[in-house]
Short mmCIF file of C-alpha atoms in Angstrom, two decimals:
data_model
loop_
_atom_site.label_atom_id
_atom_site.label_comp_id
_atom_site.label_asym_id
_atom_site.label_seq_id
_atom_site.Cartn_x
_atom_site.Cartn_y
_atom_site.Cartn_z
CA UNK G 1497 94.97 43.90 82.73
CA UNK G 1498 97.80 46.09 83.99
CA UNK G 1499 98.23 49.46 82.28
CA UNK G 1500 101.60 51.19 82.32
CA UNK G 1501 102.21 54.81 81.43
CA UNK G 1502 104.66 55.72 78.72
CA UNK G 1503 107.94 56.73 80.47
CA UNK G 1504 108.38 59.90 78.43
CA UNK G 1505 104.80 60.96 79.13
CA UNK G 1506 105.35 60.25 82.84
CA UNK G 1507 108.55 62.33 82.80
CA UNK G 1508 106.67 65.18 81.14
CA UNK G 1509 103.97 64.91 83.82
CA UNK G 1510 106.60 65.21 86.54
CA UNK G 1511 108.07 68.24 84.78
CA UNK G 1512 104.71 70.00 84.60
CA UNK G 1513 104.24 69.36 88.33
CA UNK G 1514 107.72 70.80 89.08
CA UNK G 1515 109.04 67.43 90.29
CA UNK G 1516 112.22 68.05 88.36
CA UNK G 1517 114.48 65.42 89.91
CA UNK G 1518 112.02 62.59 89.19
CA UNK G 1519 111.69 63.88 85.63
CA UNK G 1520 115.45 63.87 85.16
CA UNK G 1521 115.78 60.33 86.57
CA UNK G 1522 113.16 58.90 84.20
CA UNK G 1523 114.77 60.62 81.21
CA UNK G 1524 118.12 59.14 82.23
CA UNK G 1525 116.60 55.63 82.18
CA UNK G 1526 115.11 56.28 78.74
CA UNK G 1527 118.49 57.42 77.43
CA UNK G 1528 120.16 54.27 78.73
CA UNK G 1529 118.03 52.27 76.29
CA UNK G 1530 118.09 54.82 73.47
CA UNK G 1531 120.94 57.36 73.72
CA UNK G 1532 119.73 59.18 70.56
CA UNK G 1533 116.24 59.98 71.81
CA UNK G 1534 116.12 63.75 71.23
CA UNK G 1535 112.85 64.20 73.10
CA UNK G 1536 114.35 62.65 76.24
CA UNK G 1537 117.51 64.73 75.90
CA UNK G 1538 115.49 67.90 75.46
CA UNK G 1539 113.25 67.19 78.46
CA UNK G 1540 116.17 66.20 80.70
CA UNK G 1541 118.14 69.35 79.89
CA UNK G 1542 115.05 71.44 80.57
CA UNK G 1543 114.52 69.76 83.94
CA UNK G 1544 118.15 70.26 84.97
CA UNK G 1545 118.02 73.88 83.81
CA UNK G 1546 114.86 74.66 85.76
CA UNK G 1547 116.52 73.41 88.96
CA UNK G 1548 118.98 76.31 88.89
CA UNK G 1549 117.16 78.84 86.68
CA UNK G 1550 117.45 82.50 87.67
CA UNK G 1551 115.64 85.28 85.87
CA UNK G 1552 118.43 87.12 84.07
CA UNK G 1553 116.26 90.25 83.79
CA UNK G 1554 116.92 91.19 87.42
CA UNK G 1555 119.87 93.53 87.94
CA UNK G 1556 122.47 91.67 89.99
CA UNK G 1557 124.87 93.19 92.48
CA UNK G 1558 128.26 94.49 91.44
CA UNK G 1559 131.10 92.61 93.05
CA UNK G 1560 134.49 93.95 94.07
CA UNK G 1561 135.98 92.97 90.68
CA UNK G 1562 133.36 94.88 88.69
CA UNK G 1563 133.73 97.88 90.98
CA UNK G 1564 137.54 98.05 90.81
CA UNK G 1565 137.92 97.12 87.13
CA UNK G 1566 135.05 99.16 85.70
CA UNK G 1567 136.17 100.27 82.24
CA UNK G 1568 132.82 101.81 81.30
CA UNK G 1569 133.09 104.81 83.61
CA UNK G 1570 133.33 108.05 81.64
CA UNK G 1571 133.60 110.61 84.42
CA UNK G 1572 134.68 110.25 88.03
CA UNK G 1573 132.03 112.71 89.24
CA UNK G 1574 128.67 112.45 87.48
CA UNK G 1575 126.20 115.31 87.25
CA UNK G 1576 123.51 115.26 89.96
CA UNK G 1577 120.51 113.20 88.98
CA UNK G 1578 122.31 111.25 86.23
CA UNK G 1579 123.95 108.42 88.20
CA UNK G 1580 122.79 105.47 90.27
CA UNK G 1581 126.08 105.42 92.15
CA UNK G 1582 125.69 109.03 93.33
CA UNK G 1583 121.93 109.35 93.72
CA UNK G 1584 122.07 112.80 95.38
CA UNK G 1585 119.35 114.34 97.46
CA UNK G 1586 115.63 113.79 97.38
CA UNK G 1587 113.84 115.33 94.41
CA UNK G 1588 110.25 116.19 93.62
CA UNK G 1589 107.63 118.49 95.02
CA UNK G 1590 106.26 116.17 97.68
CA UNK G 1591 107.07 116.21 101.38
CA UNK G 1592 110.71 115.42 102.09
CA UNK G 1593 111.33 112.60 104.59
CA UNK G 1594 112.86 113.87 107.81
CA UNK G 1595 115.13 110.88 108.33
CA UNK G 1596 115.27 108.12 105.73
CA UNK G 1597 117.95 105.46 106.31
CA UNK G 1598 120.60 105.08 103.64
CA UNK G 1599 122.70 102.14 102.55
CA UNK G 1600 126.49 102.34 102.71
CA UNK G 1601 126.47 103.26 99.01
CA UNK G 1602 124.30 106.31 99.69
CA UNK G 1603 121.07 104.92 98.28
CA UNK G 1604 117.82 105.26 100.24
CA UNK G 1605 116.52 102.15 101.94
CA UNK G 1606 113.76 100.76 99.72
CA UNK G 1607 110.58 99.10 100.85
CA UNK G 1608 111.36 95.88 98.98
CA UNK G 1609 114.60 93.89 99.00
CA UNK G 1610 116.01 93.41 95.51
CA UNK G 1611 119.40 92.11 94.35
CA UNK G 1612 120.47 95.61 93.35
CA UNK G 1613 119.52 97.13 96.73
CA UNK G 1614 120.78 94.49 99.13
CA UNK G 1615 123.88 96.30 100.27
CA UNK G 1616 125.09 98.49 97.41
CA UNK G 1617 128.64 98.59 96.11
CA UNK G 1618 131.14 97.18 98.62
CA UNK G 1619 133.70 99.70 99.76
CA UNK G 1620 136.44 97.29 100.79
CA UNK G 1621 137.54 93.76 100.01
CA UNK G 1622 136.35 92.66 103.47
CA UNK G 1623 132.87 94.04 102.85
CA UNK G 1624 132.76 92.37 99.45
CA UNK G 1625 133.65 89.01 100.97
CA UNK G 1626 130.90 89.40 103.56
CA UNK G 1627 128.32 90.55 100.98
CA UNK G 1628 126.18 87.56 100.02
CA UNK G 1629 125.07 87.05 96.47
CA UNK G 1630 121.38 86.28 96.19
CA UNK G 1631 119.78 83.88 93.79
CA UNK G 1632 116.25 85.07 94.58
CA UNK G 1633 114.44 87.49 92.31
CA UNK G 1634 111.65 89.98 92.79
CA UNK G 1635 110.15 89.06 89.42
CA UNK G 1636 108.65 85.62 88.99
CA UNK G 1637 110.62 83.23 86.81
CA UNK G 1638 109.59 83.67 83.19
CA UNK G 1639 110.26 81.75 80.02
CA UNK G 1640 111.53 84.11 77.35
CA UNK G 1641 109.62 82.42 74.54
CA UNK G 1642 107.95 79.23 73.40
CA UNK G 1643 110.97 78.05 71.42
CA UNK G 1644 112.03 75.40 73.93
CA UNK G 1645 110.64 72.74 71.63
CA UNK G 1646 113.92 72.70 69.70
CA UNK G 1647 116.85 70.79 71.11
CA UNK G 1648 119.25 73.64 70.28
CA UNK G 1649 117.46 76.14 72.52
CA UNK G 1650 117.22 73.72 75.43
CA UNK G 1651 120.90 72.84 74.98
CA UNK G 1652 121.82 76.52 75.17
CA UNK G 1653 119.75 77.02 78.33
CA UNK G 1654 121.39 73.95 79.88
CA UNK G 1655 124.93 75.16 79.08
CA UNK G 1656 124.21 78.75 80.14
CA UNK G 1657 122.27 78.15 83.36
CA UNK G 1658 123.15 74.68 84.62
CA UNK G 1659 126.77 74.38 83.54
CA UNK G 1660 127.45 78.14 83.73
CA UNK G 1661 129.79 77.71 80.73
CA UNK G 1662 129.30 81.13 79.17
CA UNK G 1663 132.05 80.71 76.56
CA UNK G 1664 130.57 77.57 74.99
CA UNK G 1665 127.08 79.04 75.28
CA UNK G 1666 128.34 82.10 73.39
CA UNK G 1667 129.83 79.91 70.66
CA UNK G 1668 126.57 77.98 70.30
CA UNK G 1669 124.49 81.18 70.14
CA UNK G 1670 126.87 82.72 67.58
CA UNK G 1671 126.66 79.66 65.30
CA UNK G 1672 122.88 79.53 65.65
CA UNK G 1673 122.60 83.23 64.81
CA UNK G 1674 124.77 82.76 61.73
CA UNK G 1675 122.73 79.71 60.69
CA UNK G 1676 119.55 81.84 60.96
CA UNK G 1677 121.18 84.45 58.68
CA UNK G 1678 121.20 86.97 61.55
CA UNK G 1679 117.41 87.29 61.47
CA UNK G 1680 116.45 85.35 64.61
CA UNK G 1681 115.77 87.76 67.47
CA UNK G 1682 115.79 85.01 70.13
CA UNK G 1683 119.36 83.96 69.46
CA UNK G 1684 120.48 87.59 69.43
CA UNK G 1685 119.00 88.00 72.90
CA UNK G 1686 120.98 84.95 74.05
CA UNK G 1687 124.13 86.44 72.56
CA UNK G 1688 123.46 89.62 74.51
CA UNK G 1689 123.01 87.64 77.74
CA UNK G 1690 126.36 85.93 77.18
CA UNK G 1691 128.13 89.21 76.47
CA UNK G 1692 126.58 90.70 79.61
CA UNK G 1693 127.84 87.80 81.73
CA UNK G 1694 131.32 88.35 80.29
CA UNK G 1695 131.24 92.05 81.12
CA UNK G 1696 131.11 93.14 77.46
CA UNK G 1697 128.25 95.57 77.94
CA UNK G 1698 128.57 97.49 74.68
CA UNK G 1699 128.49 94.26 72.67
CA UNK G 1700 125.45 93.17 74.68
CA UNK G 1701 123.79 96.50 73.91
CA UNK G 1702 124.28 95.98 70.18
CA UNK G 1703 122.73 92.51 70.27
CA UNK G 1704 119.69 93.61 72.29
CA UNK G 1705 119.18 96.62 70.02
CA UNK G 1706 119.36 94.38 66.97
CA UNK G 1707 116.89 91.94 68.52
CA UNK G 1708 114.42 94.79 69.13
CA UNK G 1709 114.68 95.77 65.47
CA UNK G 1710 113.48 92.28 64.52
CA UNK G 1711 110.89 91.75 67.26
CA UNK G 1712 109.43 93.94 70.00
CA UNK G 1713 109.53 91.83 73.18
CA UNK G 1714 109.13 93.04 76.76
CA UNK G 1715 112.02 90.94 78.09
CA UNK G 1716 114.40 92.44 75.54
CA UNK G 1717 113.61 95.92 76.82
CA UNK G 1718 114.31 94.70 80.35
CA UNK G 1719 117.63 93.12 79.34
CA UNK G 1720 118.74 96.28 77.54
CA UNK G 1721 117.75 98.48 80.48
CA UNK G 1722 119.79 96.19 82.71
CA UNK G 1723 122.83 96.93 80.53
CA UNK G 1724 122.33 100.70 80.82
CA UNK G 1725 121.94 100.44 84.59
CA UNK G 1726 125.23 98.57 84.80
CA UNK G 1727 126.80 101.30 82.63
CA UNK G 1728 125.38 103.83 85.13
CA UNK G 1729 123.14 105.49 82.54
CA UNK G 1730 119.78 105.67 84.35
CA UNK G 1731 118.41 108.43 82.10
CA UNK G 1732 118.96 106.24 79.03
CA UNK G 1733 117.31 103.34 80.82
CA UNK G 1734 114.30 105.52 81.70
CA UNK G 1735 113.92 106.62 78.08
CA UNK G 1736 114.13 102.99 76.98
CA UNK G 1737 111.41 101.94 79.42
CA UNK G 1738 109.15 104.74 78.18
CA UNK G 1739 109.84 103.65 74.60
CA UNK G 1740 108.76 100.16 75.61
CA UNK G 1741 105.56 101.55 77.14
CA UNK G 1742 104.71 103.02 73.72
CA UNK G 1743 104.63 99.48 72.31
CA UNK G 1744 103.28 97.76 75.45
CA UNK G 1745 101.04 100.29 77.24
CA UNK G 1746 100.66 99.81 81.01
CA UNK G 1747 103.07 96.84 81.08
CA UNK G 1748 103.69 96.17 84.77
CA UNK G 1749 107.35 95.13 84.47
CA UNK G 1750 108.23 98.29 82.53
CA UNK G 1751 106.41 100.54 85.01
CA UNK G 1752 108.17 98.75 87.86
CA UNK G 1753 111.54 99.28 86.17
CA UNK G 1754 110.91 103.03 85.92
CA UNK G 1755 109.83 103.19 89.56
CA UNK G 1756 112.95 101.33 90.71
CA UNK G 1757 115.29 103.70 88.89
CA UNK G 1758 113.56 106.76 90.35
CA UNK G 1759 113.76 105.18 93.80
CA UNK G 1760 117.46 104.39 93.48
CA UNK G 1761 118.11 107.97 92.34
CA UNK G 1762 116.32 109.16 95.50
CA UNK G 1763 113.46 110.64 93.50
CA UNK G 1764 110.94 109.09 95.87
CA UNK G 1765 107.86 111.09 94.84
CA UNK G 1766 108.15 110.05 91.17
CA UNK G 1767 108.83 106.46 92.18
CA UNK G 1768 105.67 106.44 94.28
CA UNK G 1769 103.58 107.71 91.37
CA UNK G 1770 104.82 104.94 89.12
CA UNK G 1771 104.25 102.32 91.82
CA UNK G 1772 100.66 103.61 92.04
CA UNK G 1773 100.36 103.08 88.28
CA UNK G 1774 101.60 99.53 88.83
CA UNK G 1775 98.86 98.93 91.41
CA UNK G 1776 96.24 100.17 88.94
CA UNK G 1777 97.24 97.27 86.66
CA UNK G 1778 98.03 94.69 89.36
CA UNK G 1779 96.57 95.40 92.79
CA UNK G 1780 98.42 92.43 94.30
CA UNK G 1781 101.91 93.60 93.32
CA UNK G 1782 103.88 93.06 96.54
CA UNK G 1783 106.82 95.28 95.64
CA UNK G 1784 104.60 98.28 94.80
CA UNK G 1785 102.55 97.91 97.98
CA UNK G 1786 105.65 97.60 100.16
CA UNK G 1787 107.43 100.59 98.58
CA UNK G 1788 104.40 102.87 98.78
CA UNK G 1789 103.90 101.87 102.42
CA UNK G 1790 107.56 102.58 103.16
CA UNK G 1791 107.29 106.02 101.55
CA UNK G 1792 104.22 106.91 103.63
CA UNK G 1793 106.04 105.85 106.79
CA UNK G 1794 109.07 108.02 106.08
CA UNK G 1795 106.85 111.02 105.24
CA UNK G 1796 105.26 110.93 108.71
CA UNK G 1797 102.09 109.11 107.64
CA UNK G 1798 102.29 105.88 109.69
CA UNK G 1799 98.51 105.39 109.68
CA UNK G 1800 98.44 105.19 105.87
CA UNK G 1801 101.56 103.00 105.81
CA UNK G 1802 99.79 100.66 108.24
CA UNK G 1803 97.00 100.11 105.71
CA UNK G 1804 99.46 98.98 103.05
CA UNK G 1805 101.30 96.60 105.38
CA UNK G 1806 98.01 95.15 106.59
CA UNK G 1807 97.11 94.60 102.95
CA UNK G 1808 100.28 92.53 102.54
CA UNK G 1809 99.28 90.55 105.62
CA UNK G 1810 95.87 89.86 104.11
CA UNK G 1811 97.54 88.67 100.90
CA UNK G 1812 99.42 85.99 102.82
CA UNK G 1813 102.83 87.63 103.20
CA UNK G 1814 104.08 86.31 106.53
CA UNK G 1815 107.65 87.14 107.44
CA UNK G 1816 109.84 88.91 109.98
CA UNK G 1817 110.25 92.11 107.96
CA UNK G 1818 106.51 92.67 107.61
CA UNK G 1819 105.80 92.30 111.33
CA UNK G 1820 108.79 94.49 112.10
CA UNK G 1821 107.32 97.25 109.91
CA UNK G 1822 103.87 96.72 111.40
CA UNK G 1823 105.33 97.18 114.88
CA UNK G 1824 106.96 100.49 113.96
CA UNK G 1825 103.81 101.76 112.21
CA UNK G 1826 101.64 100.82 115.20
CA UNK G 1827 104.00 102.64 117.55
CA UNK G 1828 104.09 105.87 115.56
CA UNK G 1829 100.34 105.65 114.94
CA UNK G 1830 99.90 105.39 118.75
CA UNK G 1831 98.38 101.91 118.58
CA UNK G 1832 100.50 100.71 121.45
CA UNK G 1833 98.46 97.56 122.11
CA UNK G 1834 99.64 96.09 118.80
CA UNK G 1835 103.24 97.29 118.90
CA UNK G 1836 104.85 94.72 121.17
CA UNK G 1837 102.77 91.82 119.82
CA UNK G 1838 103.98 92.65 116.29
CA UNK G 1839 107.61 92.68 117.44
CA UNK G 1840 107.08 89.38 119.28
CA UNK G 1841 105.89 87.78 116.04
CA UNK G 1842 108.81 89.33 114.19
CA UNK G 1843 111.23 87.75 116.68
CA UNK G 1844 109.48 84.41 116.22
CA UNK G 1845 109.99 84.58 112.44
CA UNK G 1846 113.63 85.73 112.24
CA UNK G 1847 115.70 83.81 109.76
CA UNK G 1848 119.23 85.01 110.59
CA UNK G 1849 121.24 87.08 113.05
CA UNK G 1850 120.98 90.29 111.00
CA UNK G 1851 117.19 90.18 111.10
CA UNK G 1852 117.35 89.49 114.83
CA UNK G 1853 119.60 92.51 115.32
CA UNK G 1854 117.27 94.78 113.35
CA UNK G 1855 114.23 93.74 115.38
CA UNK G 1856 116.00 94.31 118.70
CA UNK G 1857 117.25 97.67 117.44
CA UNK G 1858 113.70 98.76 116.61
CA UNK G 1859 112.43 97.56 119.99
CA UNK G 1860 115.17 99.67 121.56
CA UNK G 1861 114.02 102.61 119.46
CA UNK G 1862 110.48 102.13 120.82
CA UNK G 1863 111.88 101.95 124.35
CA UNK G 1864 113.61 105.30 123.83
CA UNK G 1865 110.29 106.72 122.64
CA UNK G 1866 108.47 105.68 125.82
CA UNK G 1867 111.34 106.85 128.04
CA UNK G 1868 112.56 103.44 129.26
CA UNK G 1869 116.28 104.03 128.70
CA UNK G 1870 117.30 100.91 130.64
CA UNK G 1871 115.28 98.69 128.31
CA UNK G 1872 116.62 100.62 125.31
CA UNK G 1873 120.21 100.07 126.48
CA UNK G 1874 119.61 96.31 126.81
CA UNK G 1875 117.95 96.12 123.37
CA UNK G 1876 120.82 97.91 121.64
CA UNK G 1877 123.28 95.58 123.40
CA UNK G 1878 121.27 92.59 122.13
CA UNK G 1879 121.32 94.04 118.62
CA UNK G 1880 125.11 94.24 118.76
CA UNK G 1881 125.30 90.71 120.14
CA UNK G 1882 123.65 89.44 116.96
CA UNK G 1883 125.32 91.89 114.56
CA UNK G 1884 128.58 93.44 115.73
CA UNK G 1885 128.62 95.82 112.73
CA UNK G 1886 125.26 97.46 113.46
CA UNK G 1887 126.23 101.14 113.09
CA UNK G 1888 122.90 102.57 114.25
CA UNK G 1889 122.96 100.52 117.46
CA UNK G 1890 126.47 101.79 118.25
CA UNK G 1891 125.32 105.33 117.57
CA UNK G 1892 122.31 105.06 119.88
CA UNK G 1893 124.41 103.41 122.59
CA UNK G 1894 126.75 106.37 122.40
CA UNK G 1895 123.81 108.74 122.89
CA UNK G 1896 122.57 106.73 125.88
CA UNK G 1897 126.04 106.72 127.42
CA UNK G 1898 126.09 110.48 127.01
CA UNK G 1899 122.75 110.78 128.81
CA UNK G 1900 123.58 108.42 131.68
CA UNK G 1901 125.33 110.98 133.86
CA UNK G 1902 126.27 114.59 133.98
CA UNK G 1903 128.35 115.88 131.14
CA UNK G 1904 131.31 116.45 133.45
CA UNK G 1905 131.72 112.74 134.11
CA UNK G 1906 134.65 111.81 131.90
CA UNK G 1907 133.89 108.06 132.06
CA UNK G 1908 130.53 108.47 130.36
CA UNK G 1909 132.10 110.62 127.68
CA UNK G 1910 134.77 108.03 126.99
CA UNK G 1911 132.16 105.24 126.73
CA UNK G 1912 130.09 107.39 124.37
CA UNK G 1913 133.14 108.24 122.27
CA UNK G 1914 134.16 104.55 122.02
CA UNK G 1915 130.67 103.52 120.89
CA UNK G 1916 130.52 106.39 118.38
CA UNK G 1917 133.90 105.42 116.94
CA UNK G 1918 132.68 101.83 116.46
CA UNK G 1919 129.62 103.20 114.68
CA UNK G 1920 131.88 105.24 112.40
CA UNK G 1921 134.01 102.17 111.66
CA UNK G 1922 130.89 100.20 110.67
CA UNK G 1923 129.34 102.98 108.57
CA UNK G 1924 131.71 105.92 107.90
CA UNK G 1925 129.06 107.96 106.02
CA UNK G 1926 126.45 107.80 108.80
CA UNK G 1927 125.40 111.43 109.30
CA UNK G 1928 124.11 111.05 112.87
CA UNK G 1929 127.36 109.44 113.97
CA UNK G 1930 129.45 112.25 112.48
CA UNK G 1931 127.35 114.85 114.30
CA UNK G 1932 127.64 112.93 117.58
CA UNK G 1933 131.41 112.62 117.24
CA UNK G 1934 131.66 116.34 116.58
CA UNK G 1935 129.63 117.05 119.71
CA UNK G 1936 131.72 114.68 121.84
CA UNK G 1937 134.99 116.21 120.61
CA UNK G 1938 133.68 119.64 121.61
CA UNK G 1939 132.94 118.34 125.11
CA UNK G 1940 136.42 116.81 125.39
CA UNK G 1941 137.97 120.13 124.36
CA UNK G 1942 135.97 121.91 127.08
CA UNK G 1943 137.00 119.39 129.74
#
């Protein structure tokens, strides 16, 4: 006797196993026979939504339109320590890093790549066009609640995420909120998400605040903090996170949010303390381990940083960036036998030309450290071959050109000056390049 599985049950099984396309196909066949089957409609919309779902809690990058048409700015020059766009100098009582790389927006390079720290605010239209938008998130994908059982909620998620039709999603959320007599916190959160997508941050703030008055939920705190970060009000966001910790003590996502804001404001010592609190609750938190390791490296403690990166390796993290960091830590910790092998593995795992350029740049930096200037020159040239906008490689090439011959040789000076100018074009705020250009201009005036 042949036994066949119920199609809807089979579709649900595929959904639970994350085989979303098969789930959608079976639901489509069910709907051909019965177009009014609400269970099939609900499951199909959920499957299609999960294919493109992005955690809205993560702070996304500001594009050129948001930067140029920002109507929420109150003052052109914010007070030090109160803005994410002008993070200022390092704060705190801990040791100050001697040289910590900065992004083109002036933020310190973090130990973990997030959407908000990929490349900062683009300065020109050309940079904005070249800046990729990322769909990956540092937080795992979460479901905001267990209310997906209703067709209305799944329909909203389908319209909002899959169709990206924010206007119709807003209309649906508004009608649902009115139908619930303005007492349903979940629909108010969805209204806030729609307003945020439309750039109506104050309206989004009101909806998230109202939702918190009805129900204390961790995700709502994260959404509201995201609004304040977009409004460039990091102090308000910090106070909100601490308010959330009063209701949800030791919540990892709230502690991580506080640490990120401190890190983006260049308050590295406070960020490190909060990342340590995160590790007390979750000792496998990749972002916290990476950021603490990065901080130890830039405070001249490569041996301690090496422990954290090895911990990531033991956890199964296996990528180009990790081996690149391991190579640098081994070099500065004088473990030379592991330095080149780490960079070899990093080169074997590169995923794009920018990663390739960064690895060759770091190998060139190691070559400078051991005194092999010929190898360093070749490595910096290779870095520029893969990324023609690599400002640091141009800067170091200019220094090598300056060292090649005596200072009186005008040809070396001209080569150095050309490389330094290219570095300035790629990264105008690069401090080392400005100092080098000043030095070269002094030499030209003497000659």
